[in-house]
PDB file of N, CA and C in Angstrom:
ATOM      1  N   MET A  36      53.459  29.031 141.266  1.00 69.00           N
ATOM      2  CA  MET A  36      54.563  30.185 141.115  1.00 69.00           C
ATOM      3  C   MET A  36      54.202  31.296 140.432  1.00 69.00           C
ATOM      4  N   PRO A  37      54.496  32.346 140.960  1.00 78.00           N
ATOM      5  CA  PRO A  37      54.182  33.458 140.277  1.00 78.00           C
ATOM      6  C   PRO A  37      54.441  33.884 138.758  1.00 78.00           C
ATOM      7  N   ARG A  38      53.625  34.502 137.830  1.00 87.00           N
ATOM      8  CA  ARG A  38      54.239  34.749 136.465  1.00 87.00           C
ATOM      9  C   ARG A  38      55.086  35.983 136.419  1.00 87.00           C
ATOM     10  N   LYS A  39      56.278  36.011 135.633  1.00 86.00           N
ATOM     11  CA  LYS A  39      57.029  36.828 135.512  1.00 86.00           C
ATOM     12  C   LYS A  39      56.514  37.790 134.792  1.00 86.00           C
ATOM     13  N   ALA A  40      56.939  39.408 135.153  1.00 93.00           N
ATOM     14  CA  ALA A  40      56.510  40.430 134.376  1.00 93.00           C
ATOM     15  C   ALA A  40      57.140  40.306 132.779  1.00 93.00           C
ATOM     16  N   PRO A  41      56.828  41.075 132.004  1.00 92.00           N
ATOM     17  CA  PRO A  41      57.343  41.086 130.738  1.00 92.00           C
ATOM     18  C   PRO A  41      58.688  41.524 130.591  1.00 92.00           C
ATOM     19  N   THR A  42      59.035  42.624 131.468  1.00 94.00           N
ATOM     20  CA  THR A  42      60.306  42.856 131.343  1.00 94.00           C
ATOM     21  C   THR A  42      61.336  42.100 132.104  1.00 94.00           C
ATOM     22  N   GLU A  43      60.970  40.932 133.124  1.00 95.00           N
ATOM     23  CA  GLU A  43      61.797  39.870 133.517  1.00 95.00           C
ATOM     24  C   GLU A  43      62.036  38.988 132.424  1.00 95.00           C
ATOM     25  N   LEU A  44      60.671  38.562 131.752  1.00 96.00           N
ATOM     26  CA  LEU A  44      60.849  37.770 130.653  1.00 96.00           C
ATOM     27  C   LEU A  44      61.708  38.069 129.796  1.00 96.00           C
ATOM     28  N   LYS A  45      61.803  39.276 129.059  1.00 97.00           N
ATOM     29  CA  LYS A  45      62.560  39.708 128.231  1.00 97.00           C
ATOM     30  C   LYS A  45      64.109  39.745 128.593  1.00 97.00           C
ATOM     31  N   PHE A  46      64.356  40.072 129.980  1.00 97.00           N
ATOM     32  CA  PHE A  46      65.759  40.036 130.465  1.00 97.00           C
ATOM     33  C   PHE A  46      66.049  38.493 130.262  1.00 97.00           C
ATOM     34  N   ASP A  47      65.215  37.849 130.730  1.00 97.00           N
ATOM     35  CA  ASP A  47      65.916  36.421 130.695  1.00 97.00           C
ATOM     36  C   ASP A  47      66.043  35.678 129.155  1.00 97.00           C
ATOM     37  N   ARG A  48      65.286  36.264 128.229  1.00 97.00           N
ATOM     38  CA  ARG A  48      65.515  36.051 126.610  1.00 97.00           C
ATOM     39  C   ARG A  48      66.917  36.638 126.475  1.00 97.00           C
ATOM     40  N   ILE A  49      66.994  38.017 126.690  1.00 97.00           N
ATOM     41  CA  ILE A  49      68.473  38.640 126.249  1.00 97.00           C
ATOM     42  C   ILE A  49      69.491  37.992 126.780  1.00 97.00           C
ATOM     43  N   LEU A  50      69.505  37.635 128.239  1.00 96.00           N
ATOM     44  CA  LEU A  50      70.414  36.771 128.668  1.00 96.00           C
ATOM     45  C   LEU A  50      70.709  35.384 128.217  1.00 96.00           C
ATOM     46  N   ASN A  51      69.862  34.793 127.829  1.00 95.00           N
ATOM     47  CA  ASN A  51      69.844  33.533 126.927  1.00 95.00           C
ATOM     48  C   ASN A  51      70.488  33.842 125.817  1.00 95.00           C
ATOM     49  N   ASP A  52      70.171  34.955 125.208  1.00 95.00           N
ATOM     50  CA  ASP A  52      70.935  35.252 123.890  1.00 95.00           C
ATOM     51  C   ASP A  52      72.604  35.639 123.945  1.00 95.00           C
ATOM     52  N   TYR A  53      72.773  36.126 124.974  1.00 94.00           N
ATOM     53  CA  TYR A  53      73.982  36.514 125.201  1.00 94.00           C
ATOM     54  C   TYR A  53      74.652  35.062 125.634  1.00 94.00           C
ATOM     55  N   LYS A  54      74.187  34.386 126.393  1.00 92.00           N
ATOM     56  CA  LYS A  54      74.868  32.973 126.649  1.00 92.00           C
ATOM     57  C   LYS A  54      75.106  32.290 125.369  1.00 92.00           C
ATOM     58  N   GLU A  55      74.167  32.069 124.436  1.00 92.00           N
ATOM     59  CA  GLU A  55      74.483  31.386 123.216  1.00 92.00           C
ATOM     60  C   GLU A  55      75.500  32.237 122.355  1.00 92.00           C
ATOM     61  N   LYS A  56      75.450  33.398 122.516  1.00 90.00           N
ATOM     62  CA  LYS A  56      76.462  34.251 121.264  1.00 90.00           C
ATOM     63  C   LYS A  56      77.696  34.480 121.997  1.00 90.00           C
ATOM     64  N   TYR A  57      77.804  34.640 123.220  1.00 87.00           N
ATOM     65  CA  TYR A  57      79.090  34.967 123.892  1.00 87.00           C
ATOM     66  C   TYR A  57      79.284  34.024 124.828  1.00 87.00           C
ATOM     67  N   ASN A  58      80.590  33.968 125.418  1.00 82.00           N
ATOM     68  CA  ASN A  58      81.025  33.307 126.590  1.00 82.00           C
ATOM     69  C   ASN A  58      80.706  33.546 127.965  1.00 82.00           C
ATOM     70  N   VAL A  59      79.461  34.159 128.244  1.00 88.00           N
ATOM     71  CA  VAL A  59      79.296  34.676 129.431  1.00 88.00           C
ATOM     72  C   VAL A  59      79.024  33.783 130.678  1.00 88.00           C
ATOM     73  N   ASP A  60      78.948  32.570 130.246  1.00 87.00           N
ATOM     74  CA  ASP A  60      78.779  31.548 131.458  1.00 87.00           C
ATOM     75  C   ASP A  60      80.077  31.321 132.219  1.00 87.00           C
ATOM     76  N   SER A  61      81.038  31.827 131.423  1.00 87.00           N
ATOM     77  CA  SER A  61      82.545  31.912 132.136  1.00 87.00           C
ATOM     78  C   SER A  61      82.754  33.062 133.232  1.00 87.00           C
ATOM     79  N   LEU A  62      81.843  34.229 133.016  1.00 88.00           N
ATOM     80  CA  LEU A  62      81.855  35.070 134.150  1.00 88.00           C
ATOM     81  C   LEU A  62      82.097  34.751 135.331  1.00 88.00           C
ATOM     82  N   ASP A  63      82.903  34.659 136.002  1.00 87.00           N
ATOM     83  CA  ASP A  63      83.095  34.240 137.330  1.00 87.00           C
ATOM     84  C   ASP A  63      83.144  35.477 138.561  1.00 87.00           C
ATOM     85  N   SER A  64      83.222  36.850 138.036  1.00 93.00           N
ATOM     86  CA  SER A  64      83.277  37.674 139.029  1.00 93.00           C
ATOM     87  C   SER A  64      81.862  38.366 139.364  1.00 93.00           C
ATOM     88  N   PRO A  65      81.682  38.567 140.819  1.00 95.00           N
ATOM     89  CA  PRO A  65      80.207  39.391 140.733  1.00 95.00           C
ATOM     90  C   PRO A  65      80.455  40.698 139.995  1.00 95.00           C
ATOM     91  N   ASN A  66      81.195  41.370 139.961  1.00 95.00           N
ATOM     92  CA  ASN A  66      81.159  42.576 139.283  1.00 95.00           C
ATOM     93  C   ASN A  66      80.739  42.426 137.772  1.00 95.00           C
ATOM     94  N   ASP A  67      81.356  41.358 137.046  1.00 95.00           N
ATOM     95  CA  ASP A  67      81.319  41.281 135.739  1.00 95.00           C
ATOM     96  C   ASP A  67      79.798  40.784 135.666  1.00 95.00           C
ATOM     97  N   ILE A  68      79.173  40.039 136.763  1.00 95.00           N
ATOM     98  CA  ILE A  68      77.787  39.238 136.516  1.00 95.00           C
ATOM     99  C   ILE A  68      77.071  40.675 136.601  1.00 95.00           C
ATOM    100  N   ALA A  69      77.317  41.673 137.435  1.00 96.00           N
ATOM    101  CA  ALA A  69      76.482  42.665 137.618  1.00 96.00           C
ATOM    102  C   ALA A  69      76.565  43.700 136.424  1.00 96.00           C
ATOM    103  N   ASN A  70      77.583  43.865 135.705  1.00 96.00           N
ATOM    104  CA  ASN A  70      77.870  44.633 134.615  1.00 96.00           C
ATOM    105  C   ASN A  70      77.018  44.151 133.262  1.00 96.00           C
ATOM    106  N   LEU A  71      76.880  42.717 133.139  1.00 97.00           N
ATOM    107  CA  LEU A  71      76.155  42.175 132.424  1.00 97.00           C
ATOM    108  C   LEU A  71      74.577  42.337 132.477  1.00 97.00           C
ATOM    109  N   HIS A  72      74.316  42.201 133.649  1.00 97.00           N
ATOM    110  CA  HIS A  72      72.986  42.512 133.910  1.00 97.00           C
ATOM    111  C   HIS A  72      72.575  43.939 133.934  1.00 97.00           C
ATOM    112  N   THR A  73      73.391  44.634 134.172  1.00 98.00           N
ATOM    113  CA  THR A  73      73.081  46.131 134.010  1.00 98.00           C
ATOM    114  C   THR A  73      73.078  46.623 132.214  1.00 98.00           C
ATOM    115  N   MET A  74      73.940  46.147 131.489  1.00 97.00           N
ATOM    116  CA  MET A  74      73.971  46.110 130.230  1.00 97.00           C
ATOM    117  C   MET A  74      72.679  45.448 129.583  1.00 97.00           C
ATOM    118  N   ILE A  75      72.193  44.679 130.235  1.00 98.00           N
ATOM    119  CA  ILE A  75      70.733  43.948 129.524  1.00 98.00           C
ATOM    120  C   ILE A  75      69.681  44.742 130.008  1.00 98.00           C
ATOM    121  N   ARG A  76      69.721  45.411 131.091  1.00 98.00           N
ATOM    122  CA  ARG A  76      68.834  46.545 131.602  1.00 98.00           C
ATOM    123  C   ARG A  76      68.741  47.455 130.880  1.00 98.00           C
ATOM    124  N   ASN A  77      69.955  47.942 130.184  1.00 98.00           N
ATOM    125  CA  ASN A  77      70.099  49.141 129.625  1.00 98.00           C
ATOM    126  C   ASN A  77      69.740  48.962 128.297  1.00 98.00           C
ATOM    127  N   GLN A  78      69.789  47.664 127.733  1.00 97.00           N
ATOM    128  CA  GLN A  78      69.174  47.327 126.339  1.00 97.00           C
ATOM    129  C   GLN A  78      67.727  47.449 126.370  1.00 97.00           C
ATOM    130  N   ILE A  79      67.141  46.808 127.478  1.00 98.00           N
ATOM    131  CA  ILE A  79      65.719  47.005 127.400  1.00 98.00           C
ATOM    132  C   ILE A  79      65.010  48.332 127.361  1.00 98.00           C
ATOM    133  N   ILE A  80      65.805  49.131 128.076  1.00 97.00           N
ATOM    134  CA  ILE A  80      65.416  50.555 128.468  1.00 97.00           C
ATOM    135  C   ILE A  80      65.751  51.196 127.015  1.00 97.00           C
ATOM    136  N   ILE A  81      66.506  51.121 126.361  1.00 97.00           N
ATOM    137  CA  ILE A  81      66.946  51.429 124.936  1.00 97.00           C
ATOM    138  C   ILE A  81      65.844  51.295 123.989  1.00 97.00           C
ATOM    139  N   GLU A  82      65.409  50.086 124.070  1.00 96.00           N
ATOM    140  CA  GLU A  82      64.175  49.547 123.226  1.00 96.00           C
ATOM    141  C   GLU A  82      62.875  50.260 123.774  1.00 96.00           C
ATOM    142  N   LYS A  83      62.688  50.498 124.887  1.00 96.00           N
ATOM    143  CA  LYS A  83      61.376  51.413 125.219  1.00 96.00           C
ATOM    144  C   LYS A  83      61.666  52.731 124.851  1.00 96.00           C
ATOM    145  N   LEU A  84      62.628  53.310 124.989  1.00 95.00           N
ATOM    146  CA  LEU A  84      62.994  54.853 124.852  1.00 95.00           C
ATOM    147  C   LEU A  84      62.765  54.842 123.235  1.00 95.00           C
ATOM    148  N   GLN A  85      63.247  53.622 122.464  1.00 94.00           N
ATOM    149  CA  GLN A  85      63.138  53.974 120.931  1.00 94.00           C
ATOM    150  C   GLN A  85      61.559  53.917 120.446  1.00 94.00           C
ATOM    151  N   ASN A  86      60.849  53.058 121.125  1.00 93.00           N
ATOM    152  CA  ASN A  86      59.455  52.912 120.831  1.00 93.00           C
ATOM    153  C   ASN A  86      58.741  54.014 121.144  1.00 93.00           C
ATOM    154  N   GLN A  87      59.001  54.825 122.293  1.00 91.00           N
ATOM    155  CA  GLN A  87      58.443  56.096 122.819  1.00 91.00           C
ATOM    156  C   GLN A  87      58.756  57.364 121.764  1.00 91.00           C
ATOM    157  N   MET A  88      59.950  57.039 121.318  1.00 89.00           N
ATOM    158  CA  MET A  88      60.574  58.232 120.499  1.00 89.00           C
ATOM    159  C   MET A  88      59.882  58.008 118.941  1.00 89.00           C
ATOM    160  N   HIS A  89      59.654  56.863 118.752  1.00 88.00           N
ATOM    161  CA  HIS A  89      58.897  56.661 117.399  1.00 88.00           C
ATOM    162  C   HIS A  89      57.544  57.185 117.526  1.00 88.00           C
ATOM    163  N   SER A  90      56.937  56.896 118.800  1.00 88.00           N
ATOM    164  CA  SER A  90      55.437  57.166 118.884  1.00 88.00           C
ATOM    165  C   SER A  90      55.251  58.717 118.953  1.00 88.00           C
ATOM    166  N   LEU A  91      56.128  59.423 119.633  1.00 84.00           N
ATOM    167  CA  LEU A  91      56.348  60.780 119.510  1.00 84.00           C
ATOM    168  C   LEU A  91      56.735  61.821 118.248  1.00 84.00           C
ATOM    169  N   THR A  92      57.209  60.962 117.544  1.00 82.00           N
ATOM    170  CA  THR A  92      57.696  61.441 116.422  1.00 82.00           C
ATOM    171  C   THR A  92      56.583  61.472 115.165  1.00 82.00           C
ATOM    172  N   ASP A  93      55.748  60.357 115.781  1.00 84.00           N
ATOM    173  CA  ASP A  93      54.539  60.126 114.797  1.00 84.00           C
ATOM    174  C   ASP A  93      53.278  61.255 114.990  1.00 84.00           C
ATOM    175  N   GLN A  94      53.714  61.864 116.113  1.00 81.00           N
ATOM    176  CA  GLN A  94      52.638  63.233 116.388  1.00 81.00           C
ATOM    177  C   GLN A  94      53.031  64.342 115.714  1.00 81.00           C
ATOM    178  N   VAL A  95      51.871  65.296 115.480  1.00 80.00           N
ATOM    179  CA  VAL A  95      51.987  66.278 114.663  1.00 80.00           C
ATOM    180  C   VAL A  95      52.595  67.145 115.577  1.00 80.00           C
ATOM    181  N   ASP A  96      52.626  67.606 116.594  1.00 87.00           N
ATOM    182  CA  ASP A  96      53.240  68.662 117.614  1.00 87.00           C
ATOM    183  C   ASP A  96      54.211  67.893 118.438  1.00 87.00           C
ATOM    184  N   ILE A  97      55.480  67.840 117.853  1.00 86.00           N
ATOM    185  CA  ILE A  97      56.431  67.280 118.708  1.00 86.00           C
ATOM    186  C   ILE A  97      57.036  67.907 119.612  1.00 86.00           C
ATOM    187  N   ASP A  98      57.335  67.821 120.785  1.00 84.00           N
ATOM    188  CA  ASP A  98      57.653  68.233 121.926  1.00 84.00           C
ATOM    189  C   ASP A  98      59.511  67.988 121.797  1.00 84.00           C
ATOM    190  N   PRO A  99      59.996  69.038 121.440  1.00 87.00           N
ATOM    191  CA  PRO A  99      61.551  68.984 121.235  1.00 87.00           C
ATOM    192  C   PRO A  99      62.247  68.811 122.338  1.00 87.00           C
ATOM    193  N   VAL A 100      61.701  69.543 123.621  1.00 90.00           N
ATOM    194  CA  VAL A 100      62.338  68.805 124.850  1.00 90.00           C
ATOM    195  C   VAL A 100      62.439  67.648 125.336  1.00 90.00           C
ATOM    196  N   ALA A 101      61.166  67.042 125.128  1.00 86.00           N
ATOM    197  CA  ALA A 101      60.971  65.499 125.400  1.00 86.00           C
ATOM    198  C   ALA A 101      61.979  64.701 124.526  1.00 86.00           C
ATOM    199  N   LEU A 102      61.851  65.129 123.281  1.00 88.00           N
ATOM    200  CA  LEU A 102      62.677  64.416 121.979  1.00 88.00           C
ATOM    201  C   LEU A 102      63.940  64.438 122.500  1.00 88.00           C
ATOM    202  N   LYS A 103      64.472  65.707 122.927  1.00 92.00           N
ATOM    203  CA  LYS A 103      65.981  65.729 123.263  1.00 92.00           C
ATOM    204  C   LYS A 103      66.363  64.970 124.545  1.00 92.00           C
ATOM    205  N   LYS A 104      65.478  65.036 125.389  1.00 92.00           N
ATOM    206  CA  LYS A 104      65.690  64.198 126.687  1.00 92.00           C
ATOM    207  C   LYS A 104      65.990  62.690 126.351  1.00 92.00           C
ATOM    208  N   MET A 105      64.926  62.107 125.379  1.00 92.00           N
ATOM    209  CA  MET A 105      65.021  60.775 124.979  1.00 92.00           C
ATOM    210  C   MET A 105      66.423  60.541 124.237  1.00 92.00           C
ATOM    211  N   LEU A 106      66.545  61.240 123.359  1.00 94.00           N
ATOM    212  CA  LEU A 106      67.921  61.165 122.607  1.00 94.00           C
ATOM    213  C   LEU A 106      69.014  61.151 123.338  1.00 94.00           C
ATOM    214  N   ASP A 107      69.147  61.934 124.439  1.00 97.00           N
ATOM    215  CA  ASP A 107      70.188  62.160 125.544  1.00 97.00           C
ATOM    216  C   ASP A 107      70.377  60.883 126.015  1.00 97.00           C
ATOM    217  N   SER A 108      69.209  60.453 126.610  1.00 96.00           N
ATOM    218  CA  SER A 108      69.087  59.050 127.320  1.00 96.00           C
ATOM    219  C   SER A 108      69.554  57.924 126.500  1.00 96.00           C
ATOM    220  N   LEU A 109      69.223  57.843 125.198  1.00 97.00           N
ATOM    221  CA  LEU A 109      69.439  56.900 124.143  1.00 97.00           C
ATOM    222  C   LEU A 109      71.246  56.851 124.092  1.00 97.00           C
ATOM    223  N   VAL A 110      71.814  58.172 124.026  1.00 97.00           N
ATOM    224  CA  VAL A 110      73.227  58.150 123.481  1.00 97.00           C
ATOM    225  C   VAL A 110      73.963  57.816 124.947  1.00 97.00           C
ATOM    226  N   ALA A 111      73.370  58.144 126.074  1.00 98.00           N
ATOM    227  CA  ALA A 111      74.185  57.808 127.299  1.00 98.00           C
ATOM    228  C   ALA A 111      74.203  56.398 127.628  1.00 98.00           C
ATOM    229  N   LEU A 112      72.866  55.808 127.302  1.00 98.00           N
ATOM    230  CA  LEU A 112      72.779  54.358 127.565  1.00 98.00           C
ATOM    231  C   LEU A 112      73.708  53.467 126.549  1.00 98.00           C
ATOM    232  N   SER A 113      73.693  53.879 125.391  1.00 97.00           N
ATOM    233  CA  SER A 113      74.288  53.109 124.284  1.00 97.00           C
ATOM    234  C   SER A 113      76.071  53.387 124.545  1.00 97.00           C
ATOM    235  N   GLU A 114      76.314  54.578 125.075  1.00 97.00           N
ATOM    236  CA  GLU A 114      77.790  54.661 125.292  1.00 97.00           C
ATOM    237  C   GLU A 114      78.186  53.602 126.714  1.00 97.00           C
ATOM    238  N   SER A 115      77.024  53.669 127.528  1.00 97.00           N
ATOM    239  CA  SER A 115      77.435  52.893 128.720  1.00 97.00           C
ATOM    240  C   SER A 115      77.635  51.455 128.328  1.00 97.00           C
ATOM    241  N   ASN A 116      76.537  50.744 127.424  1.00 96.00           N
ATOM    242  CA  ASN A 116      76.726  49.452 127.066  1.00 96.00           C
ATOM    243  C   ASN A 116      77.923  49.180 126.045  1.00 96.00           C
ATOM    244  N   VAL A 117      78.668  50.343 125.515  1.00 95.00           N
ATOM    245  CA  VAL A 117      79.859  49.848 124.701  1.00 95.00           C
ATOM    246  C   VAL A 117      80.918  49.629 125.682  1.00 95.00           C
ATOM    247  N   ILE A 118      80.873  50.220 126.779  1.00 96.00           N
ATOM    248  CA  ILE A 118      81.802  50.222 127.795  1.00 96.00           C
ATOM    249  C   ILE A 118      81.597  49.068 128.365  1.00 96.00           C
ATOM    250  N   TYR A 119      80.414  48.404 128.746  1.00 95.00           N
ATOM    251  CA  TYR A 119      80.257  47.286 129.599  1.00 95.00           C
ATOM    252  C   TYR A 119      80.701  46.058 128.529  1.00 95.00           C
ATOM    253  N   GLU A 120      80.456  46.245 127.296  1.00 93.00           N
ATOM    254  CA  GLU A 120      80.948  45.334 126.307  1.00 93.00           C
ATOM    255  C   GLU A 120      82.544  44.995 126.224  1.00 93.00           C
ATOM    256  N   ARG A 121      83.193  46.161 126.390  1.00 92.00           N
ATOM    257  CA  ARG A 121      84.569  46.258 126.168  1.00 92.00           C
ATOM    258  C   ARG A 121      85.162  45.410 127.672  1.00 92.00           C
ATOM    259  N   THR A 122      84.570  45.936 128.805  1.00 92.00           N
ATOM    260  CA  THR A 122      84.733  45.346 129.959  1.00 92.00           C
ATOM    261  C   THR A 122      84.862  43.868 130.135  1.00 92.00           C
ATOM    262  N   LEU A 123      83.563  43.496 129.442  1.00 92.00           N
ATOM    263  CA  LEU A 123      83.323  42.003 129.680  1.00 92.00           C
ATOM    264  C   LEU A 123      84.000  41.366 128.386  1.00 92.00           C
ATOM    265  N   GLY A 124      84.527  42.072 127.512  1.00 89.00           N
ATOM    266  CA  GLY A 124      85.360  41.222 126.349  1.00 89.00           C
ATOM    267  C   GLY A 124      84.292  40.809 125.317  1.00 89.00           C
ATOM    268  N   ILE A 125      83.197  41.158 125.215  1.00 88.00           N
ATOM    269  CA  ILE A 125      82.280  40.711 124.286  1.00 88.00           C
ATOM    270  C   ILE A 125      82.147  41.769 123.068  1.00 88.00           C
ATOM    271  N   ASP A 126      82.848  42.773 123.057  1.00 80.00           N
ATOM    272  CA  ASP A 126      82.591  43.697 122.218  1.00 80.00           C
ATOM    273  C   ASP A 126      83.209  43.426 120.848  1.00 80.00           C
ATOM    274  N   ARG A 127      83.011  43.790 119.632  1.00 79.00           N
ATOM    275  CA  ARG A 127      83.323  43.332 118.474  1.00 79.00           C
ATOM    276  C   ARG A 127      84.852  43.208 118.183  1.00 79.00           C
ATOM    277  N   LYS A 128      85.761  44.152 118.801  1.00 75.00           N
ATOM    278  CA  LYS A 128      87.076  44.174 118.602  1.00 75.00           C
ATOM    279  C   LYS A 128      87.658  42.840 119.363  1.00 75.00           C
ATOM    280  N   SER A 129      87.309  42.694 120.545  1.00 69.00           N
ATOM    281  CA  SER A 129      87.488  41.332 121.216  1.00 69.00           C
ATOM    282  C   SER A 129      87.188  39.865 120.699  1.00 69.00           C
ATOM    283  N   ARG A 130      85.937  40.244 120.092  1.00 63.00           N
ATOM    284  CA  ARG A 130      85.554  38.738 119.323  1.00 63.00           C
ATOM    285  C   ARG A 130      86.424  38.661 118.090  1.00 63.00           C
ATOM    286  N   LYS A 131      87.029  39.402 117.539  1.00 68.00           N
ATOM    287  CA  LYS A 131      87.690  39.302 116.285  1.00 68.00           C
ATOM    288  C   LYS A 131      89.113  38.874 116.602  1.00 68.00           C
ATOM    289  N   GLN A 132      89.606  39.326 117.954  1.00 67.00           N
ATOM    290  CA  GLN A 132      90.848  38.968 118.042  1.00 67.00           C
ATOM    291  C   GLN A 132      91.012  37.208 118.428  1.00 67.00           C
TER     292      GLN A 132
END
C-alpha cells in the first residue's frame, strides 16, 4: 500500500479531530461532507500560509506585495471557514445552543 503524502496524513488527523470534537459523523449530505473536506483543506492551507508569512517576516527585506497577498488569502480562507462552520452547525454559537 503506498504511503500517504504529509498533507493527506494531516487531513486525516484533522478530520479525526473534528469527529472527536463535533458530531460530523452524522453528516449525511454529500454537500455537507464536501464542505467539511473543503474547510479542512482550507485549514491546512491557512497553516502553510502562516508558516510562509512567518518566514517572510523574518527576512530583512520584506516584500510588501507578497505579504499583502498572503494576508488577503488568510483572511479570505478564514472567512470561508467561518461560513462552513455555520453551515455545518459546528460554529461556537451553534455549539452553545
